Amino acid sequence: MMKLTEQNILILGAGKIGSTIADMAAELHGATVTLADMRPPPASGDAQIQPLQLDIQDDAALAAALQKHTLVINALPFFCAARVAQAAAQQGVHYFDLTEDVAAMRTIQALVPQASSVLMPQCGLAPGLIGILGGHLAQQFDELYDLHLRVGALTRHATNALRYHFTWSVDGVINEYCKPCNTIANGQQVTVPPLENVETLILDGESFEAFNTSGGLGTLCETLQGRVRNLNYKTIRHPGHRDAMHLLLHGLRLIERRDLLREVLEGAVPHSRDDMVIIAAMANGMRAGRLEQLTHTARIFGGLLRGKQRTAIELTTAAGMLGTVELFATGQLPQQGFVRQEQCTLPALLATRSGAYFQSLLS
């Protein structure tokens, strides 16, 4: 059985998430990885993380980098996913990414006939861990009625008018707030608008809001079609955030001018490293002849990794990714073709070296 260290790993994107994945691979697995970015890499003197300057828009340079590796982790923005996946498939390199973009996922699915390697997009937190948790809950019922999945990566001290600070990709936030959301309602797959179906969540005595956003379910709608009456995913935020974003996107029609929206948000909303990740999953249905509900919730905070302070969203996203890669490397996932997140089992993920970050889901 292979180990993760027996894979020659290329990580694309040396930003917050990509560098955390590299550090976690080095810390938990003792792996040496190549960390590539289009910007000149700083001299770190870290023998386990080999820097590489790479522009993925250069086809020849991307192909050359992939040829030297057996597995690529794409931590670039969602709009780079299809390009990198296609290049990886052409080179026979195993491909993993973090994209929440449904269109990119569909493009990657379509590459399967020409791929001899694994194509596994949507690893990470949501999509990713939340789909694995949803799949786990679904298996606990003889007849599943409702499955509600909620995730929030939010600042612990939201003091501005938007009740929000950026803790991850600005492009990712805009994308999930603007694209249609897949769901199952009354047994049928449908799409619903983002920012709608607002609800109040009270977790440990604290109030939050949750609303539709795109991409969090990954392929779970396809997997559970015919097995669940109602399935939906919502993002958790501090109360008031949704109304402020709705004003920007629809009241001021910035949904039609996303470059301007990005400029406005970048200039007005601070980034924060004082964050938390909240996970809440609820399922109900028939078990052993009676109606029951199961609920899993967790709050995860940042911490040290290889001497660096990492945020909650960085740690949970990296842990979801590396847990999935470890399951693949140890033969617990298919070794070729398109692989869905829910093909991972929750016990198997929690048993990986990075699974410790999600142990609070069991409490």
Short mmCIF file of C-alpha atoms in Angstrom, two decimals:
data_model
loop_
_atom_site.label_atom_id
_atom_site.label_comp_id
_atom_site.label_asym_id
_atom_site.label_seq_id
_atom_site.Cartn_x
_atom_site.Cartn_y
_atom_site.Cartn_z
CA MET A 1 0.00 0.00 0.00
CA MET A 2 1.43 3.35 -1.02
CA LYS A 3 2.01 6.30 1.28
CA LEU A 4 1.55 9.95 0.51
CA THR A 5 5.34 10.41 0.59
CA GLU A 6 5.62 8.01 -2.36
CA GLN A 7 3.70 10.50 -4.50
CA ASN A 8 5.73 13.23 -6.20
CA ILE A 9 3.44 16.18 -5.42
CA LEU A 10 3.12 19.50 -7.23
CA ILE A 11 1.04 22.20 -5.51
CA LEU A 12 -0.12 25.04 -7.73
CA GLY A 13 -0.68 28.36 -5.95
CA ALA A 14 1.52 29.58 -3.10
CA GLY A 15 -1.16 31.72 -1.48
CA LYS A 16 -2.71 31.14 1.93
CA ILE A 17 -4.30 27.78 1.15
CA GLY A 18 -1.59 26.39 -1.12
CA SER A 19 1.19 27.22 1.35
CA THR A 20 -0.84 25.68 4.21
CA ILE A 21 -1.30 22.47 2.21
CA ALA A 22 2.46 22.38 1.63
CA ASP A 23 3.22 22.94 5.32
CA MET A 24 0.68 20.32 6.40
CA ALA A 25 2.10 17.74 3.99
CA ALA A 26 5.57 18.42 5.38
CA GLU A 27 4.46 18.43 9.04
CA LEU A 28 2.06 15.46 9.10
CA HIS A 29 3.57 13.25 6.40
CA GLY A 30 7.22 14.29 6.24
CA ALA A 31 6.67 14.90 2.53
CA THR A 32 8.76 17.01 0.19
CA VAL A 33 6.58 18.93 -2.26
CA THR A 34 7.01 21.43 -5.08
CA LEU A 35 5.12 24.69 -4.42
CA ALA A 36 4.60 26.63 -7.66
CA ASP A 37 3.38 30.17 -8.21
CA MET A 38 3.63 32.72 -11.00
CA ARG A 39 5.31 35.17 -8.62
CA PRO A 40 9.00 34.71 -7.86
CA PRO A 41 9.12 32.49 -4.77
CA PRO A 42 10.88 33.87 -1.69
CA ALA A 43 14.01 32.13 -0.53
CA SER A 44 12.89 30.12 2.50
CA GLY A 45 15.64 27.58 3.01
CA ASP A 46 12.94 24.95 3.63
CA ALA A 47 14.24 21.65 2.27
CA GLN A 48 10.76 20.06 2.31
CA ILE A 49 9.10 22.74 0.17
CA GLN A 50 10.78 23.28 -3.17
CA PRO A 51 9.72 26.59 -4.80
CA LEU A 52 8.99 26.88 -8.52
CA GLN A 53 8.08 29.95 -10.54
CA LEU A 54 5.43 28.85 -13.04
CA ASP A 55 2.88 30.60 -15.23
CA ILE A 56 0.10 28.10 -15.93
CA GLN A 57 -0.91 30.11 -19.01
CA ASP A 58 2.35 28.91 -20.58
CA ASP A 59 1.30 25.51 -21.96
CA ALA A 60 4.83 24.21 -22.41
CA ALA A 61 5.94 25.26 -18.92
CA LEU A 62 2.85 23.74 -17.31
CA ALA A 63 3.31 20.47 -19.20
CA ALA A 64 6.98 20.33 -18.23
CA ALA A 65 6.16 20.85 -14.55
CA LEU A 66 3.45 18.19 -14.60
CA GLN A 67 5.74 15.66 -16.31
CA LYS A 68 8.05 15.76 -13.28
CA HIS A 69 5.26 14.87 -10.83
CA THR A 70 2.75 12.09 -10.28
CA LEU A 71 0.09 14.17 -8.51
CA VAL A 72 -0.99 17.81 -8.69
CA ILE A 73 -2.99 19.75 -6.10
CA ASN A 74 -4.54 22.83 -7.69
CA ALA A 75 -4.95 25.63 -5.12
CA LEU A 76 -5.42 28.35 -7.75
CA PRO A 77 -8.65 30.37 -8.23
CA PHE A 78 -11.66 28.46 -9.58
CA PHE A 79 -11.31 29.85 -13.09
CA CYS A 80 -7.97 28.02 -13.49
CA ALA A 81 -9.42 24.59 -12.68
CA ALA A 82 -10.45 23.39 -16.13
CA ARG A 83 -7.17 24.42 -17.75
CA VAL A 84 -4.98 22.67 -15.19
CA ALA A 85 -7.17 19.55 -15.08
CA GLN A 86 -7.02 19.18 -18.84
CA ALA A 87 -3.22 19.48 -18.82
CA ALA A 88 -2.98 16.94 -15.97
CA ALA A 89 -5.21 14.48 -17.83
CA GLN A 90 -3.08 14.82 -20.93
CA GLN A 91 0.07 14.05 -18.92
CA GLY A 92 -1.47 11.18 -16.92
CA VAL A 93 -1.00 13.07 -13.63
CA HIS A 94 -3.46 12.58 -10.77
CA TYR A 95 -5.47 15.78 -10.26
CA PHE A 96 -7.07 17.26 -7.11
CA ASP A 97 -8.51 20.75 -6.61
CA LEU A 98 -10.59 22.96 -4.31
CA THR A 99 -13.03 24.48 -6.80
CA GLU A 100 -16.58 25.33 -5.78
CA ASP A 101 -17.48 26.21 -9.36
CA VAL A 102 -20.07 23.82 -10.81
CA ALA A 103 -19.21 24.61 -14.45
CA ALA A 104 -15.53 23.81 -13.83
CA MET A 105 -16.50 20.53 -12.17
CA ARG A 106 -18.64 19.57 -15.18
CA THR A 107 -15.74 20.33 -17.53
CA ILE A 108 -13.46 18.11 -15.45
CA GLN A 109 -16.03 15.29 -15.49
CA ALA A 110 -16.05 15.45 -19.28
CA LEU A 111 -12.28 14.78 -19.34
CA VAL A 112 -12.68 11.25 -17.98
CA PRO A 113 -12.68 9.41 -21.36
CA GLN A 114 -9.20 10.77 -22.14
CA ALA A 115 -7.73 10.40 -18.63
CA SER A 116 -5.68 7.48 -17.34
CA SER A 117 -5.29 9.21 -13.97
CA VAL A 118 -7.63 10.27 -11.16
CA LEU A 119 -9.62 13.50 -11.51
CA MET A 120 -10.94 14.56 -8.11
CA PRO A 121 -12.13 18.18 -7.89
CA GLN A 122 -13.89 19.93 -5.00
CA CYS A 123 -11.67 18.68 -2.19
CA GLY A 124 -11.36 20.87 0.90
CA LEU A 125 -14.11 22.08 3.22
CA ALA A 126 -17.26 22.99 1.24
CA PRO A 127 -17.33 21.33 -1.17
CA GLY A 128 -15.26 18.54 0.29
CA LEU A 129 -15.61 17.62 3.96
CA ILE A 130 -19.26 18.71 4.05
CA GLY A 131 -20.14 16.31 1.21
CA ILE A 132 -18.36 13.46 3.01
CA LEU A 133 -20.29 14.31 6.18
CA GLY A 134 -23.54 14.50 4.22
CA GLY A 135 -22.91 11.13 2.62
CA HIS A 136 -22.17 9.66 6.04
CA LEU A 137 -25.41 10.96 7.53
CA ALA A 138 -27.42 9.69 4.56
CA GLN A 139 -26.17 6.16 5.18
CA GLN A 140 -27.51 6.18 8.74
CA PHE A 141 -31.17 6.13 7.63
CA ASP A 142 -33.40 3.47 6.17
CA GLU A 143 -35.42 6.26 4.55
CA LEU A 144 -33.93 9.76 4.35
CA TYR A 145 -36.31 12.72 4.37
CA ASP A 146 -34.20 15.87 4.82
CA LEU A 147 -30.47 16.61 4.72
CA HIS A 148 -29.40 20.18 5.57
CA LEU A 149 -25.71 21.09 5.33
CA ARG A 150 -24.35 24.40 6.63
CA VAL A 151 -20.79 25.77 6.67
CA GLY A 152 -19.42 29.20 7.51
CA ALA A 153 -15.91 30.62 7.40
CA LEU A 154 -16.36 33.92 9.18
CA THR A 155 -14.55 36.44 11.28
CA ARG A 156 -14.95 36.20 15.04
CA HIS A 157 -15.33 39.98 15.38
CA ALA A 158 -17.56 41.34 12.61
CA THR A 159 -17.74 45.05 13.43
CA ASN A 160 -18.18 46.63 9.99
CA ALA A 161 -21.38 47.36 8.05
CA LEU A 162 -21.15 44.11 6.06
CA ARG A 163 -20.71 42.09 9.28
CA TYR A 164 -17.92 40.33 7.45
CA HIS A 165 -14.17 40.27 6.88
CA PHE A 166 -12.54 38.25 4.13
CA THR A 167 -10.96 35.09 5.48
CA TRP A 168 -10.46 33.43 2.08
CA SER A 169 -10.67 34.13 -1.67
CA VAL A 170 -12.56 37.26 -2.75
CA ASP A 171 -13.18 35.65 -6.15
CA GLY A 172 -14.57 32.54 -4.47
CA VAL A 173 -16.99 34.54 -2.33
CA ILE A 174 -18.28 36.50 -5.33
CA ASN A 175 -18.68 33.31 -7.37
CA GLU A 176 -20.72 31.49 -4.74
CA TYR A 177 -22.93 34.56 -4.17
CA CYS A 178 -23.72 34.96 -7.88
CA LYS A 179 -24.12 31.47 -9.38
CA PRO A 180 -27.29 29.30 -9.20
CA CYS A 181 -27.39 26.76 -6.38
CA ASN A 182 -28.10 23.06 -6.88
CA THR A 183 -30.53 21.43 -4.47
CA ILE A 184 -33.11 18.66 -4.20
CA ALA A 185 -36.65 19.74 -3.33
CA ASN A 186 -39.50 17.25 -3.01
CA GLY A 187 -37.32 14.60 -4.62
CA GLN A 188 -36.41 16.65 -7.72
CA GLN A 189 -33.09 18.27 -8.60
CA VAL A 190 -33.63 22.00 -9.06
CA THR A 191 -31.59 25.19 -8.98
CA VAL A 192 -32.39 28.06 -6.63
CA PRO A 193 -31.05 31.63 -6.49
CA PRO A 194 -28.09 32.48 -4.26
CA LEU A 195 -28.63 34.66 -1.17
CA GLU A 196 -32.22 33.41 -0.83
CA ASN A 197 -34.06 31.15 1.68
CA VAL A 198 -32.54 32.97 4.65
CA GLU A 199 -32.83 31.19 7.98
CA THR A 200 -31.72 31.86 11.56
CA LEU A 201 -29.38 29.39 13.25
CA ILE A 202 -28.78 29.39 16.98
CA LEU A 203 -25.62 27.50 17.85
CA ASP A 204 -24.42 27.38 21.45
CA GLY A 205 -26.69 30.31 22.23
CA GLU A 206 -25.29 32.55 19.46
CA SER A 207 -27.42 33.67 16.50
CA PHE A 208 -26.27 33.34 12.89
CA GLU A 209 -27.96 33.53 9.52
CA ALA A 210 -27.65 31.06 6.66
CA PHE A 211 -28.63 31.39 3.00
CA ASN A 212 -28.22 29.69 -0.36
CA THR A 213 -24.79 29.79 -1.99
CA SER A 214 -23.45 27.96 -5.00
CA GLY A 215 -21.18 24.94 -5.19
CA GLY A 216 -21.11 23.69 -1.62
CA LEU A 217 -22.82 20.37 -2.37
CA GLY A 218 -20.40 19.30 -5.07
CA THR A 219 -21.85 16.16 -6.67
CA LEU A 220 -24.02 15.18 -3.70
CA CYS A 221 -27.28 16.00 -5.50
CA GLU A 222 -26.42 13.48 -8.20
CA THR A 223 -25.36 10.86 -5.68
CA LEU A 224 -28.46 11.16 -3.48
CA GLN A 225 -31.04 11.64 -6.25
CA GLY A 226 -33.90 9.26 -5.52
CA ARG A 227 -32.71 8.66 -1.94
CA VAL A 228 -33.61 11.97 -0.23
CA ARG A 229 -36.67 14.20 -0.36
CA ASN A 230 -34.92 17.49 0.44
CA LEU A 231 -31.22 18.32 0.27
CA ASN A 232 -29.74 21.80 0.53
CA TYR A 233 -26.57 23.68 1.38
CA LYS A 234 -26.31 27.15 2.91
CA THR A 235 -23.46 29.40 4.00
CA ILE A 236 -23.40 30.65 7.60
CA ARG A 237 -22.77 34.35 8.26
CA HIS A 238 -23.29 36.92 11.02
CA PRO A 239 -26.80 38.44 10.97
CA GLY A 240 -27.16 41.35 8.55
CA HIS A 241 -24.51 40.26 6.07
CA ARG A 242 -26.93 38.79 3.56
CA ASP A 243 -29.04 41.96 3.32
CA ALA A 244 -25.97 44.13 2.77
CA MET A 245 -24.68 41.84 0.01
CA HIS A 246 -28.12 41.67 -1.59
CA LEU A 247 -28.13 45.48 -1.77
CA LEU A 248 -24.75 45.51 -3.50
CA LEU A 249 -25.50 42.69 -5.91
CA HIS A 250 -29.11 43.45 -6.80
CA GLY A 251 -30.04 46.87 -5.45
CA LEU A 252 -26.94 48.44 -7.05
CA ARG A 253 -26.82 45.76 -9.81
CA LEU A 254 -23.16 44.98 -9.23
CA ILE A 255 -23.93 41.37 -10.09
CA GLU A 256 -23.73 42.64 -13.67
CA ARG A 257 -20.34 44.30 -13.03
CA ARG A 258 -18.36 41.76 -11.07
CA ASP A 259 -14.99 43.37 -11.73
CA LEU A 260 -16.29 46.54 -10.12
CA LEU A 261 -17.82 44.54 -7.27
CA ARG A 262 -14.44 42.92 -6.63
CA GLU A 263 -12.75 46.33 -6.62
CA VAL A 264 -15.31 47.71 -4.17
CA LEU A 265 -15.03 44.75 -1.81
CA GLU A 266 -11.24 44.65 -1.93
CA GLY A 267 -11.09 48.36 -1.12
CA ALA A 268 -13.70 48.41 1.62
CA VAL A 269 -13.72 45.02 3.41
CA PRO A 270 -10.63 44.13 5.44
CA HIS A 271 -9.08 40.69 5.48
CA SER A 272 -8.93 39.07 8.90
CA ARG A 273 -6.94 36.17 10.33
CA ASP A 274 -9.03 36.01 13.50
CA ASP A 275 -11.58 33.57 12.12
CA MET A 276 -13.57 30.45 12.88
CA VAL A 277 -15.15 27.71 10.80
CA ILE A 278 -18.61 26.52 11.77
CA ILE A 279 -20.00 23.21 10.47
CA ALA A 280 -23.61 22.14 11.05
CA ALA A 281 -25.22 19.11 9.41
CA MET A 282 -28.72 17.88 10.18
CA ALA A 283 -30.57 14.86 8.79
CA ASN A 284 -33.91 13.28 9.57
CA GLY A 285 -35.76 10.21 8.38
CA MET A 286 -36.77 6.70 9.37
CA ARG A 287 -34.41 4.50 11.39
CA ALA A 288 -35.52 1.12 12.68
CA GLY A 289 -39.17 2.02 12.19
CA ARG A 290 -39.22 5.44 13.85
CA LEU A 291 -38.60 9.05 12.84
CA GLU A 292 -35.20 10.28 14.07
CA GLN A 293 -32.89 13.25 13.58
CA LEU A 294 -29.08 13.23 13.66
CA THR A 295 -27.04 16.42 14.02
CA HIS A 296 -23.30 17.08 13.83
CA THR A 297 -21.88 20.50 14.66
CA ALA A 298 -18.37 21.83 15.19
CA ARG A 299 -16.48 25.08 15.63
CA ILE A 300 -12.88 25.02 14.50
CA PHE A 301 -10.32 27.73 15.19
CA GLY A 302 -6.88 28.57 13.86
CA GLY A 303 -3.58 27.35 15.29
CA LEU A 304 0.11 26.83 14.76
CA LEU A 305 1.47 24.73 11.90
CA ARG A 306 5.23 24.40 11.48
CA GLY A 307 5.69 27.47 13.65
CA LYS A 308 3.27 29.62 11.61
CA GLN A 309 -0.12 30.83 12.79
CA ARG A 310 -2.74 29.50 10.39
CA THR A 311 -6.40 30.46 10.23
CA ALA A 312 -9.30 28.08 10.69
CA ILE A 313 -10.24 28.20 7.00
CA GLU A 314 -6.63 27.51 5.98
CA LEU A 315 -6.32 24.54 8.31
CA THR A 316 -9.70 22.96 7.53
CA THR A 317 -9.34 23.39 3.76
CA ALA A 318 -5.82 21.95 3.78
CA ALA A 319 -6.90 19.10 6.07
CA GLY A 320 -9.81 18.19 3.80
CA MET A 321 -7.53 18.18 0.78
CA LEU A 322 -4.70 16.17 2.33
CA GLY A 323 -7.10 13.70 3.95
CA THR A 324 -8.54 12.98 0.51
CA VAL A 325 -5.09 12.68 -1.07
CA GLU A 326 -3.99 10.32 1.72
CA LEU A 327 -7.02 8.09 1.11
CA PHE A 328 -6.12 7.97 -2.57
CA ALA A 329 -2.43 7.32 -1.93
CA THR A 330 -3.24 4.43 0.44
CA GLY A 331 -5.59 2.78 -2.06
CA GLN A 332 -8.85 3.61 -0.27
CA LEU A 333 -10.23 5.49 -3.28
CA PRO A 334 -10.42 4.60 -6.99
CA GLN A 335 -7.12 4.95 -8.82
CA GLN A 336 -8.53 6.18 -12.12
CA GLY A 337 -11.34 8.36 -13.42
CA PHE A 338 -13.62 10.92 -11.81
CA VAL A 339 -13.94 10.54 -8.03
CA ARG A 340 -16.66 12.20 -5.95
CA GLN A 341 -16.08 13.51 -2.44
CA GLU A 342 -18.81 11.31 -1.00
CA GLN A 343 -16.89 8.23 -2.16
CA CYS A 344 -14.75 8.94 0.91
CA THR A 345 -16.26 7.66 4.12
CA LEU A 346 -16.24 9.89 7.18
CA PRO A 347 -14.54 7.27 9.43
CA ALA A 348 -11.79 6.82 6.84
CA LEU A 349 -11.24 10.57 6.54
CA LEU A 350 -11.14 11.02 10.32
CA ALA A 351 -8.56 8.22 10.50
CA THR A 352 -6.14 10.09 8.21
CA ARG A 353 -3.32 12.15 9.68
CA SER A 354 -5.16 15.41 8.94
CA GLY A 355 -8.48 14.01 10.17
CA ALA A 356 -7.68 15.22 13.68
CA TYR A 357 -8.81 18.69 12.62
CA PHE A 358 -12.39 17.37 12.29
CA GLN A 359 -12.60 15.18 15.40
CA SER A 360 -14.95 17.69 17.09
CA LEU A 361 -17.64 16.60 14.62
CA LEU A 362 -18.01 13.43 16.67
CA SER A 363 -18.64 15.17 20.00
#
